[in-house]
CSV table of N, CA and C in Angstrom, one decimal:
chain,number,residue,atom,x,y,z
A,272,UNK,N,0.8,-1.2,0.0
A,272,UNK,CA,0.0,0.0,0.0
A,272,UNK,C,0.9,1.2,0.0
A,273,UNK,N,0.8,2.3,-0.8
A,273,UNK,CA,1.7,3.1,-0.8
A,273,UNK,C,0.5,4.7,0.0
A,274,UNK,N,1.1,5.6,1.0
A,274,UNK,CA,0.8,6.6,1.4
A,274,UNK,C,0.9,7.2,0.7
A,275,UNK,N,-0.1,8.4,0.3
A,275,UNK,CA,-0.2,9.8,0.1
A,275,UNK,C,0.3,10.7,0.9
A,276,UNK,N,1.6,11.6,0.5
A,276,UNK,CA,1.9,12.6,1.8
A,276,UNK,C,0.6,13.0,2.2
A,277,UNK,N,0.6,13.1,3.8
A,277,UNK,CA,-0.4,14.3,4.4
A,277,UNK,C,-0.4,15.8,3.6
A,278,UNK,N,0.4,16.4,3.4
A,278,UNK,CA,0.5,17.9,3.1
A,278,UNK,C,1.8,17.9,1.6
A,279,UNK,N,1.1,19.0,0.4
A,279,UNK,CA,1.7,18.7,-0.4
A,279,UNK,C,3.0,19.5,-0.2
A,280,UNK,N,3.7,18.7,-1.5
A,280,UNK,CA,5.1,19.5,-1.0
A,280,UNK,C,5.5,20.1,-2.1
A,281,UNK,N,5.4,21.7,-1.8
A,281,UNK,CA,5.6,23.0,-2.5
A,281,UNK,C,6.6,23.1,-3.0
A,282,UNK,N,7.5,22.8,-2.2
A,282,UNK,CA,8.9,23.3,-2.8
A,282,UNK,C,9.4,23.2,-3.8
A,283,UNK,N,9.6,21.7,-4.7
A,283,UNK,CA,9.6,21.7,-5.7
A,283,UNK,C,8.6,22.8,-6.3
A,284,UNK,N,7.4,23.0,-6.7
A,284,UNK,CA,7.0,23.9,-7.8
A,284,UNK,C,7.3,25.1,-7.4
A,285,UNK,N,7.1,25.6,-6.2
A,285,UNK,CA,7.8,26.9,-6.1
A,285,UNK,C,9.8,27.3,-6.7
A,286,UNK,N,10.1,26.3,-6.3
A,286,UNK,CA,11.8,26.6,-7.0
A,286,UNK,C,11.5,26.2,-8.8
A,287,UNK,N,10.0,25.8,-9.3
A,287,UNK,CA,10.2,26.0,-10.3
A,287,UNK,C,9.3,27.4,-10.9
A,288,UNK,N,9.0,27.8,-10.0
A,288,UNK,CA,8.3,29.1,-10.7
A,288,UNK,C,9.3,30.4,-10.1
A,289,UNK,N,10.3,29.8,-8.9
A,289,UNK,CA,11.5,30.7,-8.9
A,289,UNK,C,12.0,31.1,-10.2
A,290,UNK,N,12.7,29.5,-10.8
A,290,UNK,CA,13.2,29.9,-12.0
A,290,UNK,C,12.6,29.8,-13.3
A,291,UNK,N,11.6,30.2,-13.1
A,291,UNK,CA,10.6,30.8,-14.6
A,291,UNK,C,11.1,32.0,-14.3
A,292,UNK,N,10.8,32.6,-12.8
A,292,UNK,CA,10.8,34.2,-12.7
A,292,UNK,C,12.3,34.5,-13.5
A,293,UNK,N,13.2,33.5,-12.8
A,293,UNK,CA,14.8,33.8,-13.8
A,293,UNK,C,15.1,33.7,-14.7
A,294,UNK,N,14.5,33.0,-15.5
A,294,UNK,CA,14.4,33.2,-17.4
A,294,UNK,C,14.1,34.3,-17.8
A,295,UNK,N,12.6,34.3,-16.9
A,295,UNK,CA,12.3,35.8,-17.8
A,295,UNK,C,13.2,37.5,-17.4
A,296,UNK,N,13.8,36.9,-16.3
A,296,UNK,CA,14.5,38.7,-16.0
A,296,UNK,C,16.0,38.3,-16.8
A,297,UNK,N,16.3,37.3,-17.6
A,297,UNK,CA,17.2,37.5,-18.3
A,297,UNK,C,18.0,36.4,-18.1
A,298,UNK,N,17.9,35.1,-17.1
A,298,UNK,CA,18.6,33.6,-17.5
A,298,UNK,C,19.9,33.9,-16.0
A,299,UNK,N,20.2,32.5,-15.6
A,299,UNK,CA,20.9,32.3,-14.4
A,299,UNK,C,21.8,33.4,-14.2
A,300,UNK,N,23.0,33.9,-15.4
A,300,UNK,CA,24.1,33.9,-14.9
A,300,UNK,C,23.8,36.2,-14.8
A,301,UNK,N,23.1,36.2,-15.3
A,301,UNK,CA,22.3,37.8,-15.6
A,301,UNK,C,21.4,38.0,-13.7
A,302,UNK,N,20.4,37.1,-13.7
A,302,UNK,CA,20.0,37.4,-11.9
A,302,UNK,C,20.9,37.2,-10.6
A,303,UNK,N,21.7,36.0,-11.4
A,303,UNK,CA,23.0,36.0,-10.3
A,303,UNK,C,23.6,37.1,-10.0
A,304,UNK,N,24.1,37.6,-11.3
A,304,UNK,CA,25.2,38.4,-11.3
A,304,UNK,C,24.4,39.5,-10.5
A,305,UNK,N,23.1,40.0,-10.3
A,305,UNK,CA,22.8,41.0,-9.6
A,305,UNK,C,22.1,40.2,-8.4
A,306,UNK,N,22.3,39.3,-8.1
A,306,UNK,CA,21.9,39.1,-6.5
A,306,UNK,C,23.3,38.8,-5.8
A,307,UNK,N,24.3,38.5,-6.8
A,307,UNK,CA,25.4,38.5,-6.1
A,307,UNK,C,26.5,39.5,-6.9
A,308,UNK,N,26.7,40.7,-6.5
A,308,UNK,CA,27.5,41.6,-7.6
A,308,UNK,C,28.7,41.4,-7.3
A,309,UNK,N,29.3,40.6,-6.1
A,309,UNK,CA,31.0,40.7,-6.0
A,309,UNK,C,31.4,39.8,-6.8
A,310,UNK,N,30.2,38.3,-7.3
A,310,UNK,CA,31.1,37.9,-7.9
A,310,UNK,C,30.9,37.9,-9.5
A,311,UNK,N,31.6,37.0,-10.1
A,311,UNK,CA,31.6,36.8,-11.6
A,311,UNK,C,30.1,36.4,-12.0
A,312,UNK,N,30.0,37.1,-13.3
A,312,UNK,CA,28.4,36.0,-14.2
A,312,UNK,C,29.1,34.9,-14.0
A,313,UNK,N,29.8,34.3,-14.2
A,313,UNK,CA,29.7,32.4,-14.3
A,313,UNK,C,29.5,31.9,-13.0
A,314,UNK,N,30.1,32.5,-12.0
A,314,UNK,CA,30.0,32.0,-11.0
A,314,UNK,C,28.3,32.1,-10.0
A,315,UNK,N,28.3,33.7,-10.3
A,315,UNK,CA,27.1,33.8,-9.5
A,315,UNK,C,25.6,33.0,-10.3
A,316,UNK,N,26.1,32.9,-11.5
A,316,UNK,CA,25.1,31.9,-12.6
A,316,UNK,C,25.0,30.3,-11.9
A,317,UNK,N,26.3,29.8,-11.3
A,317,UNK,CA,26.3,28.6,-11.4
A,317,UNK,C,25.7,28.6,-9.4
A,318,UNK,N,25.9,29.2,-9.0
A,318,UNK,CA,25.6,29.7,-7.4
A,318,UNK,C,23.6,29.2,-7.4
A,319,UNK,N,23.6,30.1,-8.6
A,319,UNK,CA,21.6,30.6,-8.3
A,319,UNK,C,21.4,29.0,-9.2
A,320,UNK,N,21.7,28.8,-10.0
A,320,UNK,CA,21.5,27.1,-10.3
A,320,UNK,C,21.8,26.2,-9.7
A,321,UNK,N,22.9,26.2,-8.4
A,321,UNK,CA,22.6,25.0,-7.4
A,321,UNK,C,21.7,25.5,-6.5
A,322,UNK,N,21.4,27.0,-6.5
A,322,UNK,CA,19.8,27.0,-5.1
A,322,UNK,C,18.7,26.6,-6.0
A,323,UNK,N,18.5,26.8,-7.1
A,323,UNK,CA,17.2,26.1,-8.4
A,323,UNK,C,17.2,24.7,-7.7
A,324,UNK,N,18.5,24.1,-7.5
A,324,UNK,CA,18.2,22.8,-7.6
A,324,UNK,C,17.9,21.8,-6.5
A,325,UNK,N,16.3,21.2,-6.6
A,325,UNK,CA,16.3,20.8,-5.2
A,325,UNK,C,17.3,19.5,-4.4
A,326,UNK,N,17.6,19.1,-5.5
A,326,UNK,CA,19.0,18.4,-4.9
A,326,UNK,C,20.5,19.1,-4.3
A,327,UNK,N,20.3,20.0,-4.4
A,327,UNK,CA,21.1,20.7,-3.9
A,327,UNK,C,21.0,21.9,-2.3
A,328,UNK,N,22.0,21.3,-1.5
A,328,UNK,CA,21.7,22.2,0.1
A,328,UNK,C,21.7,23.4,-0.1
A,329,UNK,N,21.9,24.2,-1.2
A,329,UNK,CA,21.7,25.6,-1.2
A,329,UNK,C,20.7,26.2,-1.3
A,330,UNK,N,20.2,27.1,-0.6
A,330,UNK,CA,18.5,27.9,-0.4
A,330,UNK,C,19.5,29.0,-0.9
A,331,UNK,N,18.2,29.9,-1.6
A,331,UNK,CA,17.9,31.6,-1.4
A,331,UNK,C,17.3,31.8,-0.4
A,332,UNK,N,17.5,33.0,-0.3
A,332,UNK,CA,17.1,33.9,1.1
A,332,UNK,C,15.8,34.7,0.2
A,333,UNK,N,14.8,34.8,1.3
A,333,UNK,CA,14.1,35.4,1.1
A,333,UNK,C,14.3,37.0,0.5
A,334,UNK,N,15.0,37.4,0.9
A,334,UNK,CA,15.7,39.0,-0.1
A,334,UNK,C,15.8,38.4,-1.4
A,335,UNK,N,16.4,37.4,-1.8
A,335,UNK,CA,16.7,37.0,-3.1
A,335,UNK,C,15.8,36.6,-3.6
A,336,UNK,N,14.4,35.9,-3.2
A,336,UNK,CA,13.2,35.7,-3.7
A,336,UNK,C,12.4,37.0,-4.1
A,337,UNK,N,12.3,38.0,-3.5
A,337,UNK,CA,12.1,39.1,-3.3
A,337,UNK,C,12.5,40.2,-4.8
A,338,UNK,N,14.0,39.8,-4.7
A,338,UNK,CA,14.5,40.4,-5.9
A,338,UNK,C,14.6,39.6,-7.3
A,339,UNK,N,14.2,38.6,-6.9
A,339,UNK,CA,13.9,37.9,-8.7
A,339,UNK,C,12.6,38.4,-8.5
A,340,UNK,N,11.1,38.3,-7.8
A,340,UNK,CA,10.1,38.7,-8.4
A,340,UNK,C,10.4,39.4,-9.1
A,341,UNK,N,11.1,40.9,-8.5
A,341,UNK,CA,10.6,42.3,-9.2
A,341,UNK,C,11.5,42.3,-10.1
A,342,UNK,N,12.9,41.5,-10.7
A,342,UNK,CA,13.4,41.6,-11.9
A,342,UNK,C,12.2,41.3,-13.1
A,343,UNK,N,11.4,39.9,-12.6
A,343,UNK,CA,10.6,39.3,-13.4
A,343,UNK,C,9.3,40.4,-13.9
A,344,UNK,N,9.6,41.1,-12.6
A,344,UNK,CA,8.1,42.0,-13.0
A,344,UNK,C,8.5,43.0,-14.0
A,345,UNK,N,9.2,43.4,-13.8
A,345,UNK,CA,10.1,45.0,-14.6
A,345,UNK,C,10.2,44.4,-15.6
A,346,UNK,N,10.8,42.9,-16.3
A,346,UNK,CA,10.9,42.5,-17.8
A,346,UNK,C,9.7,42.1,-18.3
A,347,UNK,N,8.9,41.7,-17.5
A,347,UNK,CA,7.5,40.8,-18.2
A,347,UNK,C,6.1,41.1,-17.9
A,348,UNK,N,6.1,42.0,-16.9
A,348,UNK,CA,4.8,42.2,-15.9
A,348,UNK,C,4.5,41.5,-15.5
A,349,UNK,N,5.1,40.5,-14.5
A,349,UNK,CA,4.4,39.2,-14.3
A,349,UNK,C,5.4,38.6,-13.0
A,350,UNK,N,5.2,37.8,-12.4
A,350,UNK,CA,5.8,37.3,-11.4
A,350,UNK,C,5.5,35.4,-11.2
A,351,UNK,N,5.9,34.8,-11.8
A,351,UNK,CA,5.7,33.6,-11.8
A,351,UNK,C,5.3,32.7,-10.5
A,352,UNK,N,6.1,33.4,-9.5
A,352,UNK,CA,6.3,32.7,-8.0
A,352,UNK,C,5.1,33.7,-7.0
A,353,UNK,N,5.2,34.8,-7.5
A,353,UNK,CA,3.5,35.9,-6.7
A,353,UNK,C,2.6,34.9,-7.5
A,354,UNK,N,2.2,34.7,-8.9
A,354,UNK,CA,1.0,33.8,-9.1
A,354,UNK,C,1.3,31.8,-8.2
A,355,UNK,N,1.8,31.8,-8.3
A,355,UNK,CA,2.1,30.2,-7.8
A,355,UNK,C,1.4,30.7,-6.2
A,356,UNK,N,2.1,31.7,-5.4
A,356,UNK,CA,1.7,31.7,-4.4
A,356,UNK,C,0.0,32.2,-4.4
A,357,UNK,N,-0.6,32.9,-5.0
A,357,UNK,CA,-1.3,33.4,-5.3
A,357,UNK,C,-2.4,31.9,-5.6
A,358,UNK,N,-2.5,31.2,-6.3
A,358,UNK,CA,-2.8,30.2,-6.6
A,358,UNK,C,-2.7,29.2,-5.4
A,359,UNK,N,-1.7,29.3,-4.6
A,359,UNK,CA,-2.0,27.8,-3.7
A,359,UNK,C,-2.9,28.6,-2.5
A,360,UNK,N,-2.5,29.7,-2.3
A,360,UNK,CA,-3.4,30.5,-1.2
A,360,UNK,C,-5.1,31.0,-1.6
A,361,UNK,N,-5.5,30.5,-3.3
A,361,UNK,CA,-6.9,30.8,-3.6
A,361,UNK,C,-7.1,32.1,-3.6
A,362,UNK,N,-6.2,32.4,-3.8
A,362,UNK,CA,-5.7,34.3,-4.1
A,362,UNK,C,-6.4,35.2,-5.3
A,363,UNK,N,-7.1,36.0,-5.5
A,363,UNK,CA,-7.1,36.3,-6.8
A,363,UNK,C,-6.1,37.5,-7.3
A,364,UNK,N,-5.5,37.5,-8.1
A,364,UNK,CA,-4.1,38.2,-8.5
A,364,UNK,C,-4.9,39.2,-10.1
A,365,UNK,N,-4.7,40.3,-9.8
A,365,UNK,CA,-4.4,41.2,-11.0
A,365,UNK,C,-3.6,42.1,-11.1
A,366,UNK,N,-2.7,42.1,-11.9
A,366,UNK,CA,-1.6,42.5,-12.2
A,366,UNK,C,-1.9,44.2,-13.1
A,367,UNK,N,-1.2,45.2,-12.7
A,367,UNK,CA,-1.8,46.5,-12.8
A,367,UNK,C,-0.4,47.0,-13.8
A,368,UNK,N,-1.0,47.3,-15.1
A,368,UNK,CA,-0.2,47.5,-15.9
A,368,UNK,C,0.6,49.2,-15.2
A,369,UNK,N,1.7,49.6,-16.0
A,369,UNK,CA,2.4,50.8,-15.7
A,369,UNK,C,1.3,51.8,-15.7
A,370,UNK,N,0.4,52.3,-16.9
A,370,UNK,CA,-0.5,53.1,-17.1
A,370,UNK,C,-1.7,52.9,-15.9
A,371,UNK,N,-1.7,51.8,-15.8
A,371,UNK,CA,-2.9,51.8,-14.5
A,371,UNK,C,-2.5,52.5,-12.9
A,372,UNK,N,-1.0,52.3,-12.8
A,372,UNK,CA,0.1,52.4,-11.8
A,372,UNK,C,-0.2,54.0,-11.7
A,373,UNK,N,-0.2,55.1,-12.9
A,373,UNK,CA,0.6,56.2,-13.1
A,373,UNK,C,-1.1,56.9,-12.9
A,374,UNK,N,-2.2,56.3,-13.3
A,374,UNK,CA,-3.5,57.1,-12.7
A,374,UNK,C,-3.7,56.7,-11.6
A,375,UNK,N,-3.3,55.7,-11.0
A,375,UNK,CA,-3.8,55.9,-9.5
A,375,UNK,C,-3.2,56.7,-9.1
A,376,UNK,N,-1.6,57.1,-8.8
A,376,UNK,CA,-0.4,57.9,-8.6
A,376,UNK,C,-1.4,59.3,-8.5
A,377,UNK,N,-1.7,59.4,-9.7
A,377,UNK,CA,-2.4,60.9,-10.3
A,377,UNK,C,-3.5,61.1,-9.7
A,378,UNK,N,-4.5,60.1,-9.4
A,378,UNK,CA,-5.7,60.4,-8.7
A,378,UNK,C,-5.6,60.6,-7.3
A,379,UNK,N,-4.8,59.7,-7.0
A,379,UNK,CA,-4.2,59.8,-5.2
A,379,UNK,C,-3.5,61.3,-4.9
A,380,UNK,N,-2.9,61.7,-5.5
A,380,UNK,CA,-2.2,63.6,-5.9
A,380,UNK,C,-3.2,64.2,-5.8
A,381,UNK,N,-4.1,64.2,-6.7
A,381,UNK,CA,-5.2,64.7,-6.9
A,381,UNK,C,-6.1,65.3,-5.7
A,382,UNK,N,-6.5,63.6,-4.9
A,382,UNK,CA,-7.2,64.0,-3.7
A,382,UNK,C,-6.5,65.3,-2.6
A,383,UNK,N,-5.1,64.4,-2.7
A,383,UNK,CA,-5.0,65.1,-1.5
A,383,UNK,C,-4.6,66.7,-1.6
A,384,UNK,N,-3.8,67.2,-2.9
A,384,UNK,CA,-4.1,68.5,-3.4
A,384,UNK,C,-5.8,68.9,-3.0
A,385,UNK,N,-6.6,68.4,-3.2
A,385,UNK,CA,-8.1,69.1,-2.8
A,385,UNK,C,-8.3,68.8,-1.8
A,386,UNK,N,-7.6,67.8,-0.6
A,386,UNK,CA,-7.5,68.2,0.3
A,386,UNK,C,-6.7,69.1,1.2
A,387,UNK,N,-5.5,69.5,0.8
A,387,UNK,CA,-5.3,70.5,0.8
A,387,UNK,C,-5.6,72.0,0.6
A,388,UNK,N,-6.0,72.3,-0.7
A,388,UNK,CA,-6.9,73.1,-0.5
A,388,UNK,C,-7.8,73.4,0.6
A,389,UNK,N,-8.9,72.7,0.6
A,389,UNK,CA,-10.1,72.8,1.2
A,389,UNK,C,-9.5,73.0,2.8
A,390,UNK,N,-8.3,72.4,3.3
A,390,UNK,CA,-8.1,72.8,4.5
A,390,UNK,C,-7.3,74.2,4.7
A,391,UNK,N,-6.3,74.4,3.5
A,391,UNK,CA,-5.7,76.3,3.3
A,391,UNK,C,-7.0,76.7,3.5
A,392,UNK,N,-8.4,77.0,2.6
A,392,UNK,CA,-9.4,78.1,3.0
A,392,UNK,C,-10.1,77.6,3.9
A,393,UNK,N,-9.8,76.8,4.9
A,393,UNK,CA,-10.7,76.8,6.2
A,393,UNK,C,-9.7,78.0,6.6
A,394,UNK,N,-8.7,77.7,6.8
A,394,UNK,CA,-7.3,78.7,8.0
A,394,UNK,C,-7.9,80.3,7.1
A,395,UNK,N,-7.9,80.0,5.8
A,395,UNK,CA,-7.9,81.7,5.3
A,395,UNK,C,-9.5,82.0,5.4
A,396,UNK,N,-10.4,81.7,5.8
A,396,UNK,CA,-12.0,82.0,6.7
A,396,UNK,C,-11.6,82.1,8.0
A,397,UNK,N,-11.0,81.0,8.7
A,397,UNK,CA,-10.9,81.5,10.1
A,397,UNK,C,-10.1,82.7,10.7
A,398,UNK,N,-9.1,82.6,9.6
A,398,UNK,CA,-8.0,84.1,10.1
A,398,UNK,C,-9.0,85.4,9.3
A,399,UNK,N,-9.8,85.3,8.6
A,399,UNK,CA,-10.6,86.6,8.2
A,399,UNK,C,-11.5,87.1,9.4
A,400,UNK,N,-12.0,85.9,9.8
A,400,UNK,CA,-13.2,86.6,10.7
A,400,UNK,C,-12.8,86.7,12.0
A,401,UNK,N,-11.4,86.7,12.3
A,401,UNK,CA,-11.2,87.5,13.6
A,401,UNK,C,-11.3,89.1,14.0
């Protein structure tokens, strides 16, 4: 009779939607070289390919998960490892393009410029009618 683990085991697909996210910000030895900048591309390439690998004792650090999302996001709009997580947590994920980014920015300014305002001419009423 063979057992079903009790609880599945993430890790493999998460270290594979790590390294989706590192294809798309530009391939091992390109995210290496910027999660590790003292050393060499080949090295810090071959560094982030034994943490990919789950046979291998090397982990990333959560900083380094961290910083492949947002390489992946800045090249692709997209985050391979935010939807994976997103997906096992029943999450629903929408992804807000740059122009969607740049009117919120503008409408949030917006408010609070008219709230500003609106609170300058209380002070310039209340200092009149003394």
């Amino acid at each position: 009779m063979t057992q079903h683990p009790l609880f599945k085991d993430l890790s493999a697909d998460r270290l594979a939607a790590i390294g989706a996210d590192v294809d798309a910000a530009g391939g091992e030895k390109i995210v290496g070289h910027q999660l590790w900048p003292k050393l060499a591309p080949d090295t810090a390439g071959r560094k982030l390919s034994n943490a990919l690998n789950p046979k291998q004792r090397h982990e990333l650090s959560d900083d380094d998960v961290w910083l492949i999302k947002q390489l992946a996001r800045k090249a692709t709009g997209r985050s391979r490892v935010v939807e994976f997580e997103c997906g096992e947590l029943k999450a629903d994920l929408h992804w807000i393009t740059q122009e969607e980014q740049i009117e919120r920015s503008e409408k949030r300014l917006e408010t609070l410029l008219d709230s500003v305002q609106a609170e300058l001419q209380q002070w310039r009423t209340a200092r009149s009618a003394k």
